[in-house]
PDB file of C-alpha atoms in Angstrom:
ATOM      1  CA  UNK A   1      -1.146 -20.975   2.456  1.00 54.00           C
ATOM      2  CA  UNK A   2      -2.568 -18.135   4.402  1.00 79.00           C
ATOM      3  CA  UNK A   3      -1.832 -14.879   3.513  1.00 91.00           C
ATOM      4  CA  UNK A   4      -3.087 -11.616   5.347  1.00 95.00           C
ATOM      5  CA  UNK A   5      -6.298 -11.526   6.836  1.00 95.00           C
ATOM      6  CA  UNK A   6      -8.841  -8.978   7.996  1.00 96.00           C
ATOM      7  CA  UNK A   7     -11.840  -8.589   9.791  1.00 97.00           C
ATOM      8  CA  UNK A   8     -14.214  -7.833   9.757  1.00 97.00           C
ATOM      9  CA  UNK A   9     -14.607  -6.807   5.429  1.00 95.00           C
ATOM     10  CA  UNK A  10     -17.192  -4.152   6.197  1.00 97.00           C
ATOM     11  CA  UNK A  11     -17.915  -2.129   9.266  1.00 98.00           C
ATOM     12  CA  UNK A  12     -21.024   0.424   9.310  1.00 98.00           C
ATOM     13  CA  UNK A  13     -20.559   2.157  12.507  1.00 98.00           C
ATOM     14  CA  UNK A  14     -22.872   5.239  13.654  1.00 97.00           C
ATOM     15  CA  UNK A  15     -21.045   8.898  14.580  1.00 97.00           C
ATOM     16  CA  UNK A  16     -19.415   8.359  18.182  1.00 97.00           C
ATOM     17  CA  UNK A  17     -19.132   4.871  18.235  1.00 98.00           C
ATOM     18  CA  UNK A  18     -15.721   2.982  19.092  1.00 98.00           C
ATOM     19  CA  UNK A  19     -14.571   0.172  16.161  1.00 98.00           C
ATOM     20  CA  UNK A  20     -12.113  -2.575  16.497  1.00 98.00           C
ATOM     21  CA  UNK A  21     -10.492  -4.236  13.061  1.00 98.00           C
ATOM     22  CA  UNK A  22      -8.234  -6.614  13.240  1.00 98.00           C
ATOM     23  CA  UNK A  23      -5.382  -7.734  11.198  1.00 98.00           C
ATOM     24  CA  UNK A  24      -4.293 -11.661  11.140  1.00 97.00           C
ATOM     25  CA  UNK A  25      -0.452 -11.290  10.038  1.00 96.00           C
ATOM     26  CA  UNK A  26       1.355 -14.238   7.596  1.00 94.00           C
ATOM     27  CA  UNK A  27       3.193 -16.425  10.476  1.00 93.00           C
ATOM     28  CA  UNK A  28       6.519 -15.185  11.206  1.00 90.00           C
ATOM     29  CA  UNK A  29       6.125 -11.530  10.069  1.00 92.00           C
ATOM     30  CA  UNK A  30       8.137  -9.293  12.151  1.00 91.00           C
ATOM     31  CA  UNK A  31       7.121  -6.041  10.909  1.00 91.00           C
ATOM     32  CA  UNK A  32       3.022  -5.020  10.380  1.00 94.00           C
ATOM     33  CA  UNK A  33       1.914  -1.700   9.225  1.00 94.00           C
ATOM     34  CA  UNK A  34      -1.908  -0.210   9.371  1.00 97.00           C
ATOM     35  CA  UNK A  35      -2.591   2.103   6.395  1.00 97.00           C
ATOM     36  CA  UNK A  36      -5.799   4.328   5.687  1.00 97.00           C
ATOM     37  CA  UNK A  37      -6.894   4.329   2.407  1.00 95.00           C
ATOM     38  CA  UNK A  38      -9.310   7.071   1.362  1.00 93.00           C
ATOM     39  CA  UNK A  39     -11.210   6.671  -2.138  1.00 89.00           C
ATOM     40  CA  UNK A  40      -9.420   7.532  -4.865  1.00 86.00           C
ATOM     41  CA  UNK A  41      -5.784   7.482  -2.919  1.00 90.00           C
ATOM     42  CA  UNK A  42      -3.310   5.465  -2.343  1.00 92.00           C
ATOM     43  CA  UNK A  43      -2.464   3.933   1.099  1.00 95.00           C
ATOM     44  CA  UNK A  44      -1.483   6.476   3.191  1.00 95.00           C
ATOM     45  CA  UNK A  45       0.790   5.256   6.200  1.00 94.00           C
ATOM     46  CA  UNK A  46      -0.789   5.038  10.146  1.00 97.00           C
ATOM     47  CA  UNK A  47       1.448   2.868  12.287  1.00 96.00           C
ATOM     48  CA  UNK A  48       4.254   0.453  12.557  1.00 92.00           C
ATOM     49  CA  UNK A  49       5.223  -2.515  14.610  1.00 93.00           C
ATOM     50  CA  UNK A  50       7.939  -4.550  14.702  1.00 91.00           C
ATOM     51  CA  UNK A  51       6.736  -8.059  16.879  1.00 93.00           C
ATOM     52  CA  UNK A  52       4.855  -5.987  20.016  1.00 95.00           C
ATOM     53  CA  UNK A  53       7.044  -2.875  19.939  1.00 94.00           C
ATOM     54  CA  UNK A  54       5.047  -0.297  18.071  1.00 95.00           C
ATOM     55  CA  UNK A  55       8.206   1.909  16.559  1.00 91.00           C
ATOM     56  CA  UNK A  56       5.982   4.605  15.000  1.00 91.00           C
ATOM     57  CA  UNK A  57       2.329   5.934  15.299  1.00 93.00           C
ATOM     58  CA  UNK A  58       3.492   9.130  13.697  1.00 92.00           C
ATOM     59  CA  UNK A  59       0.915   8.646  10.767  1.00 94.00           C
ATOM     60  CA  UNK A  60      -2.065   8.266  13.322  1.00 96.00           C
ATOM     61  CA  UNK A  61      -4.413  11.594  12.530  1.00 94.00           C
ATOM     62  CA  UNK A  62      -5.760  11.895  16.276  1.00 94.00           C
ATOM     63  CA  UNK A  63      -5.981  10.390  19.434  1.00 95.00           C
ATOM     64  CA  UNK A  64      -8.869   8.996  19.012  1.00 97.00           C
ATOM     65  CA  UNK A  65      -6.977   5.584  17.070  1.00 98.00           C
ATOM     66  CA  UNK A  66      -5.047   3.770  18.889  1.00 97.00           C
ATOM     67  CA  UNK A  67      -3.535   0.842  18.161  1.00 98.00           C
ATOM     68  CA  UNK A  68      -1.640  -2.532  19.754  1.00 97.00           C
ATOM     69  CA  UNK A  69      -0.138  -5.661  18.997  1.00 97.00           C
ATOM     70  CA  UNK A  70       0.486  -7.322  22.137  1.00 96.00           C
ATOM     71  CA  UNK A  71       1.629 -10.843  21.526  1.00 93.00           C
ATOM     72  CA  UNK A  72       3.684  -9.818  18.645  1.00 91.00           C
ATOM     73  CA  UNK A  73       1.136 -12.016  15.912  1.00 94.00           C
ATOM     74  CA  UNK A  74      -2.470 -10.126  15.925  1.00 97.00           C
ATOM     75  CA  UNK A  75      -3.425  -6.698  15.566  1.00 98.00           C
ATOM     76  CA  UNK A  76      -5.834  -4.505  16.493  1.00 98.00           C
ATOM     77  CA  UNK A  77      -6.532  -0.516  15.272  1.00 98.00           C
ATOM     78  CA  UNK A  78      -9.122   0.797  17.553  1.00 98.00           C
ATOM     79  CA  UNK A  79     -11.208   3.815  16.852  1.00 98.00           C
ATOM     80  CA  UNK A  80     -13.139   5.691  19.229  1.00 98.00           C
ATOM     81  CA  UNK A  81     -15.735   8.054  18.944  1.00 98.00           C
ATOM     82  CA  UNK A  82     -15.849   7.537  14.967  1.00 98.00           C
ATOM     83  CA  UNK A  83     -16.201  11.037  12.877  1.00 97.00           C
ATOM     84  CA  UNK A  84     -17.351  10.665   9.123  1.00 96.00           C
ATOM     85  CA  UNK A  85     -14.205  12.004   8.456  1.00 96.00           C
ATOM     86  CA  UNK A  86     -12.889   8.305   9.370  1.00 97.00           C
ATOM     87  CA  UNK A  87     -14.791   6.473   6.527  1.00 97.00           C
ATOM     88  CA  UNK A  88     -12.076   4.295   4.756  1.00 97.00           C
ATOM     89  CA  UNK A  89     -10.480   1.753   4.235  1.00 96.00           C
ATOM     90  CA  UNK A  90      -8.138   0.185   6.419  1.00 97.00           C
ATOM     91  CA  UNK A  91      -4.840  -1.919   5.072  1.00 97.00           C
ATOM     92  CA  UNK A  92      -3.301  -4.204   7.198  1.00 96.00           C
ATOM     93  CA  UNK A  93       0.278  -5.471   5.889  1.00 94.00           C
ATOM     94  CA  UNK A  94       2.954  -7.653   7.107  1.00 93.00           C
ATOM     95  CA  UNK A  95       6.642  -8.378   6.343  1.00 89.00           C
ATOM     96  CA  UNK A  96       9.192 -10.542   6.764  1.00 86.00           C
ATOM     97  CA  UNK A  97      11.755  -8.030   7.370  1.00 76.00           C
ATOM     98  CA  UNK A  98      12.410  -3.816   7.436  1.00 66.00           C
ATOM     99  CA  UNK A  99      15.714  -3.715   5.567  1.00 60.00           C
ATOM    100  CA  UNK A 100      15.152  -1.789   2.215  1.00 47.00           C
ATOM    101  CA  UNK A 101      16.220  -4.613  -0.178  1.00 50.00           C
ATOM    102  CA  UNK A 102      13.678  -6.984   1.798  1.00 56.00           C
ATOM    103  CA  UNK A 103      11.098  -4.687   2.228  1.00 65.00           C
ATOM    104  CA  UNK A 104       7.899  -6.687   0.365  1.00 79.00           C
ATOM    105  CA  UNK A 105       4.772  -6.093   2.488  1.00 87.00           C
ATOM    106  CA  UNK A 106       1.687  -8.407   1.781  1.00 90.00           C
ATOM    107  CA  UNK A 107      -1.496  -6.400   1.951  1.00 93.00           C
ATOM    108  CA  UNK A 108      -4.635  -7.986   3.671  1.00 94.00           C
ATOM    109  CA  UNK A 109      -7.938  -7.233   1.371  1.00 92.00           C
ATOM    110  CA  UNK A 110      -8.704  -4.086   3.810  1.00 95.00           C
ATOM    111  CA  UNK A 111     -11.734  -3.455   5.896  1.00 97.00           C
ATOM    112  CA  UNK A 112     -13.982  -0.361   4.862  1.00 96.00           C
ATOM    113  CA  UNK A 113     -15.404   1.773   7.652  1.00 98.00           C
ATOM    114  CA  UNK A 114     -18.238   3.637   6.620  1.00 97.00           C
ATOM    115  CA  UNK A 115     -19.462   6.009   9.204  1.00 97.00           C
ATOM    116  CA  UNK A 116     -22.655   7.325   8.797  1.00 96.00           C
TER     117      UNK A 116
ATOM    118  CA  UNK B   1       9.213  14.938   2.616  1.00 84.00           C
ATOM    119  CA  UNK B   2       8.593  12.104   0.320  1.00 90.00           C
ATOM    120  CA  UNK B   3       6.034  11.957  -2.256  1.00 94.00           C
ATOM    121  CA  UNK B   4       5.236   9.802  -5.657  1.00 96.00           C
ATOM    122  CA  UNK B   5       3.423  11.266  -8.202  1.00 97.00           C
ATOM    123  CA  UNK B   6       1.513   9.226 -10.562  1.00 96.00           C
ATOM    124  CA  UNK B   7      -0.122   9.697 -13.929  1.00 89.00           C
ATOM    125  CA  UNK B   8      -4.195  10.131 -13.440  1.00 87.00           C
ATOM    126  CA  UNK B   9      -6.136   7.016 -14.945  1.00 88.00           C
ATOM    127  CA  UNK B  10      -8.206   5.853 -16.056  1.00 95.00           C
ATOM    128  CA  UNK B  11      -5.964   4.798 -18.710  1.00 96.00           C
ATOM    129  CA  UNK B  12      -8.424   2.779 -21.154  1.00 97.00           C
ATOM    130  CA  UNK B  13      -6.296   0.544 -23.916  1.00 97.00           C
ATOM    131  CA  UNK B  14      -7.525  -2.678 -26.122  1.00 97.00           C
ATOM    132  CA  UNK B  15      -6.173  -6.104 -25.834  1.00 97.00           C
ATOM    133  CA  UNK B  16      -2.602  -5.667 -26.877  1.00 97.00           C
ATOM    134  CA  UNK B  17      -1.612  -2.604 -26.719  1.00 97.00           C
ATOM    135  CA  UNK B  18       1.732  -1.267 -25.537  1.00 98.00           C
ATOM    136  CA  UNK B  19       1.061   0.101 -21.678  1.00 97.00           C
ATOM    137  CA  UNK B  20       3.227   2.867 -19.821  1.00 97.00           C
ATOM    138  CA  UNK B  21       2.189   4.396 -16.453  1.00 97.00           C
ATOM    139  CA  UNK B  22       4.186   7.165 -15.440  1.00 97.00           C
ATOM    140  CA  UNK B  23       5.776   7.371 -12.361  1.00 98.00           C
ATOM    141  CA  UNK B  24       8.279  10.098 -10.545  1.00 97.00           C
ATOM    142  CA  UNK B  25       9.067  10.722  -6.643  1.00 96.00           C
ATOM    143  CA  UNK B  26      10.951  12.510  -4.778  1.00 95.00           C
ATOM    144  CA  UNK B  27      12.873  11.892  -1.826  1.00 91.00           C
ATOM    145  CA  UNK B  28      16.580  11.932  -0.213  1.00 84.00           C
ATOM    146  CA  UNK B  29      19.467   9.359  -1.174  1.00 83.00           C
ATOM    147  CA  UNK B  30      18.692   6.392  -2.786  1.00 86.00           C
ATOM    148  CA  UNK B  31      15.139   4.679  -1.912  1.00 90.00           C
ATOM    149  CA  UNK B  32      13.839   1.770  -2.988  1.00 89.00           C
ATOM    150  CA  UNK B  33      11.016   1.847  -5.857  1.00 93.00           C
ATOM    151  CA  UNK B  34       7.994  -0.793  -5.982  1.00 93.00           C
ATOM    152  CA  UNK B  35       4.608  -1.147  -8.336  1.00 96.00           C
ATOM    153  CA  UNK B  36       1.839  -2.744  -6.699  1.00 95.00           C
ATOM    154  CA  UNK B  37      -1.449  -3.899  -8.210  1.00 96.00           C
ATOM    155  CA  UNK B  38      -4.583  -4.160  -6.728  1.00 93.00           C
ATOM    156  CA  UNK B  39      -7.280  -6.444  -8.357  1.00 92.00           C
ATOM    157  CA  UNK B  40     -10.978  -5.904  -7.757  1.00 86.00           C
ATOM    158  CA  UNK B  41     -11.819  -6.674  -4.428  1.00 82.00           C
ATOM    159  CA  UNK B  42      -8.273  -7.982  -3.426  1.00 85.00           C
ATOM    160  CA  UNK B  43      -5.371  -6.574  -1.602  1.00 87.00           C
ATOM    161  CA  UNK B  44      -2.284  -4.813  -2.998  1.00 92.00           C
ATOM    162  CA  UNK B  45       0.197  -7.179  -4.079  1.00 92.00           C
ATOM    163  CA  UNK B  46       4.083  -6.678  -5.080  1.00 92.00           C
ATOM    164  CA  UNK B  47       4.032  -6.665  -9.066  1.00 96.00           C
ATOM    165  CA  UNK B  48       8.078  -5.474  -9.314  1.00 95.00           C
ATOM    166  CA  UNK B  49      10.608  -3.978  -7.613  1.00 93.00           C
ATOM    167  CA  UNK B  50      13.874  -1.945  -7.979  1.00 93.00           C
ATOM    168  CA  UNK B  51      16.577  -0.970  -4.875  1.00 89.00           C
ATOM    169  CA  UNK B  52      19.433   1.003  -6.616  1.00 89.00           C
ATOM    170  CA  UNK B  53      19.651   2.970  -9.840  1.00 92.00           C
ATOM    171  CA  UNK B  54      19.584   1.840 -12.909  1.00 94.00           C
ATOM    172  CA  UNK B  55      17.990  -1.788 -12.073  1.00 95.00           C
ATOM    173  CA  UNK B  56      14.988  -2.987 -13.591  1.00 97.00           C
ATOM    174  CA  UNK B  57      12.528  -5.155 -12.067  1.00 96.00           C
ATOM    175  CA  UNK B  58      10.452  -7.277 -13.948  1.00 97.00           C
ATOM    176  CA  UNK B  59       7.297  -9.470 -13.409  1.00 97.00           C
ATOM    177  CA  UNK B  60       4.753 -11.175 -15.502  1.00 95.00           C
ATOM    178  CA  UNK B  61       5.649  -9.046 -18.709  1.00 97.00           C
ATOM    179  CA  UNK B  62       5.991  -5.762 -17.271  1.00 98.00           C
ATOM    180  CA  UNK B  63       8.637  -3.812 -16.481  1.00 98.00           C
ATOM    181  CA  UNK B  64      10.031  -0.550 -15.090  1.00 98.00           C
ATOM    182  CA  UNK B  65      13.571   0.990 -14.790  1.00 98.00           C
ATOM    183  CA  UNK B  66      15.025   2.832 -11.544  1.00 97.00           C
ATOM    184  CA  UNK B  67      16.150   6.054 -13.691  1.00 96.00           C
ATOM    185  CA  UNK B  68      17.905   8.428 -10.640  1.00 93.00           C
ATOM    186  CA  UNK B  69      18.408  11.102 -13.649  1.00 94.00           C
ATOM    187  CA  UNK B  70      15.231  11.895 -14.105  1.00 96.00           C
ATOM    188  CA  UNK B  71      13.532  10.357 -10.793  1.00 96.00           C
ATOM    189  CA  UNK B  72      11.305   8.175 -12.167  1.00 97.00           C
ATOM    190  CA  UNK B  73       9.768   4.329 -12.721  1.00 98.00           C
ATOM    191  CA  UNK B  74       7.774   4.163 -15.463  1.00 98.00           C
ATOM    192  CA  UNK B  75       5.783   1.018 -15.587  1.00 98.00           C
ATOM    193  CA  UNK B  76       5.100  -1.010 -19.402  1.00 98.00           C
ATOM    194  CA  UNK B  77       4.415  -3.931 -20.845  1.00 98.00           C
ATOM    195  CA  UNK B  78       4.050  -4.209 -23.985  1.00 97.00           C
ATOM    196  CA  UNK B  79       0.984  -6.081 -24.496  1.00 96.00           C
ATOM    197  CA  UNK B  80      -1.805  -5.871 -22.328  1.00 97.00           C
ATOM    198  CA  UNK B  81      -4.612  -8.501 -21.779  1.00 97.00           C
ATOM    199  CA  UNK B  82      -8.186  -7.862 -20.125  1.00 97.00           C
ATOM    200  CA  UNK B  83      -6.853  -9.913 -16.567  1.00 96.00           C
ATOM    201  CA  UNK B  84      -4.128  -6.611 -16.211  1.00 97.00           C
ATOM    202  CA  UNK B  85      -7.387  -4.862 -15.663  1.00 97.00           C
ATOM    203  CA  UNK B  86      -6.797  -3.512 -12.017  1.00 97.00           C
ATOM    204  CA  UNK B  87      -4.892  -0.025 -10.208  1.00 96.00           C
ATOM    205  CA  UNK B  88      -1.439   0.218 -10.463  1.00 97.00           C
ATOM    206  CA  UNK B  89       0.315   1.797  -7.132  1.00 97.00           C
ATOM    207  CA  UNK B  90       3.585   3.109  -7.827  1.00 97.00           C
ATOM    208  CA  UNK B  91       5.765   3.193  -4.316  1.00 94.00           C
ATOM    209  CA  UNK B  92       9.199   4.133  -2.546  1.00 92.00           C
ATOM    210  CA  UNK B  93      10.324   2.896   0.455  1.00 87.00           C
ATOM    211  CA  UNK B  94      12.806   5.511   1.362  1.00 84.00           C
ATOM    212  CA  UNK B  95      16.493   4.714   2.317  1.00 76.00           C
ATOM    213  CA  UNK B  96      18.672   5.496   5.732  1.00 68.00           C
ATOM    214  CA  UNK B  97      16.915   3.382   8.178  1.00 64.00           C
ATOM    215  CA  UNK B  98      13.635   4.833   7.836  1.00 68.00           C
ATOM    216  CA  UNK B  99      10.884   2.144   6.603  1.00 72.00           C
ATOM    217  CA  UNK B 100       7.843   4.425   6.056  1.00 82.00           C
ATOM    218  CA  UNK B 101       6.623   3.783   2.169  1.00 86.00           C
ATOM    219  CA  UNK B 102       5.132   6.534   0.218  1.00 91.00           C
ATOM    220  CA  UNK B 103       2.822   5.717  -2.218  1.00 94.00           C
ATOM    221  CA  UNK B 104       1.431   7.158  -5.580  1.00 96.00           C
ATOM    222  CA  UNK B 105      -2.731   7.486  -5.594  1.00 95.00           C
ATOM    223  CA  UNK B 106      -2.943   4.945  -8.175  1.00 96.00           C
ATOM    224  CA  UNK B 107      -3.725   4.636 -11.750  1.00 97.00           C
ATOM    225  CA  UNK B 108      -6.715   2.728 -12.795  1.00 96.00           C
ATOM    226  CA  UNK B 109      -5.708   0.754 -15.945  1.00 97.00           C
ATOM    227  CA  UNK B 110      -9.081  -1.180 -17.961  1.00 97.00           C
ATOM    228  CA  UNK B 111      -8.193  -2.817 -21.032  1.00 97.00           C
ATOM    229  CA  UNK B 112     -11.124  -4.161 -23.441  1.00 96.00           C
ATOM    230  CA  UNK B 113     -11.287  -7.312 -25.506  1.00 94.00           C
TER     231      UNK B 113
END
């Protein structure tokens, strides 16, 4: 039974460089959200899809992150030109449905940027 | 805007001891309210939830009640073992078509043998 997965666990990336993480989804999931999670916080909210329509980016701090989710299953949060500022952890989570008496999201384990 | 406000941890209890983590939030209408725990080294995962007021969700001994009076959901259980070590996220997933959660900054719960 797969739930959701990320990769990679850990990233070290160097000031300036681009990152790619990727999110695997559970099967099926319609909706999938990207959160950044700084130490200490609680998940704060980056982007939404629902299948390959991205619906809302409005939690996206610059345009440096971009994100996409073309065939409706993977995802992939890019970030270029990485500032220390982006060191976190990323959540990836998925859900069967948006409607507010469905709404469960499973979490993937996260992948934590550390920019140095 | 939204917001959940959680009680700061770490809260530190023994073995069986009664647990609360307090929990308000603000928002318009009538959102939805979640807890979600977070092991060590795992990802979040749905521990209870509550869509309208006055429910109570309930999972694996602990509870909390959707109290619209005084805006809050106050996690308990009333006795706590060493495996409910983890952080507690309290959430709201807010109502009127909108699907963007707010969550609380979590509350780090360790309980000792």
């Amino acid at each position: 039974g797969a739930g959701v997965s990320q990769s990679p666990r850990y990233k070290v990336a160097k000031r300036g460089q681009d990152v790619a993480l990727r999110c695997d989804p559970i099967s099926g999931h319609v909706s999938l959200f990207w959160y950044q999670q700084a130490l200490g916080q609680g998940p704060e909210f980056l982007t939404y899809f629902q299948n390959e329509a991205q619906l809302d980016k409005s939690g996206l701090p610059s345009d440096r992150f971009f994100a996409e989710r073309p065939e409706g299953s993977v995802s992939t949060l890019k970030i270029q030109r990485t500032q220390q500022e982006d060191s976190a952890v990323y959540l990836c989570a998925s859900s069967l449905a948006v409607e507010a008496d469905t709404y469960e999201q499973y979490f993937g384990p996260g992948t934590r940027l550390t920019v140095t | 805007g939204n917001s959940v406000t959680q009680m700061e941890g770490p809260v530190t209890l023994s073995e069986e001891a009664f647990l609360t983590i307090n929990c308000t939030y603000t928002a318009t209408g009538y959102p939805s309210l979640f807890w979600y725990v977070q092991y060590p080294g795992e990802g979040l995962q749905l521990l209870l939830k509550a869509t309208k007021a006055d429910d109570k969700g309930s999972n694996k001994g602990f509870e909390a009640t959707y109290r619209k009076e005084t805006t809050s959901f106050h996690l308990e259980k009333g006795s706590v073992q060493v495996s409910d070590s983890a952080v507690y996220f309290c959430a709201l997933s807010p109502s009127g078509g909108s699907y963007i959660p707010t969550f609380g900054r979590g509350t780090s719960l360790i309980v000792h043998p």
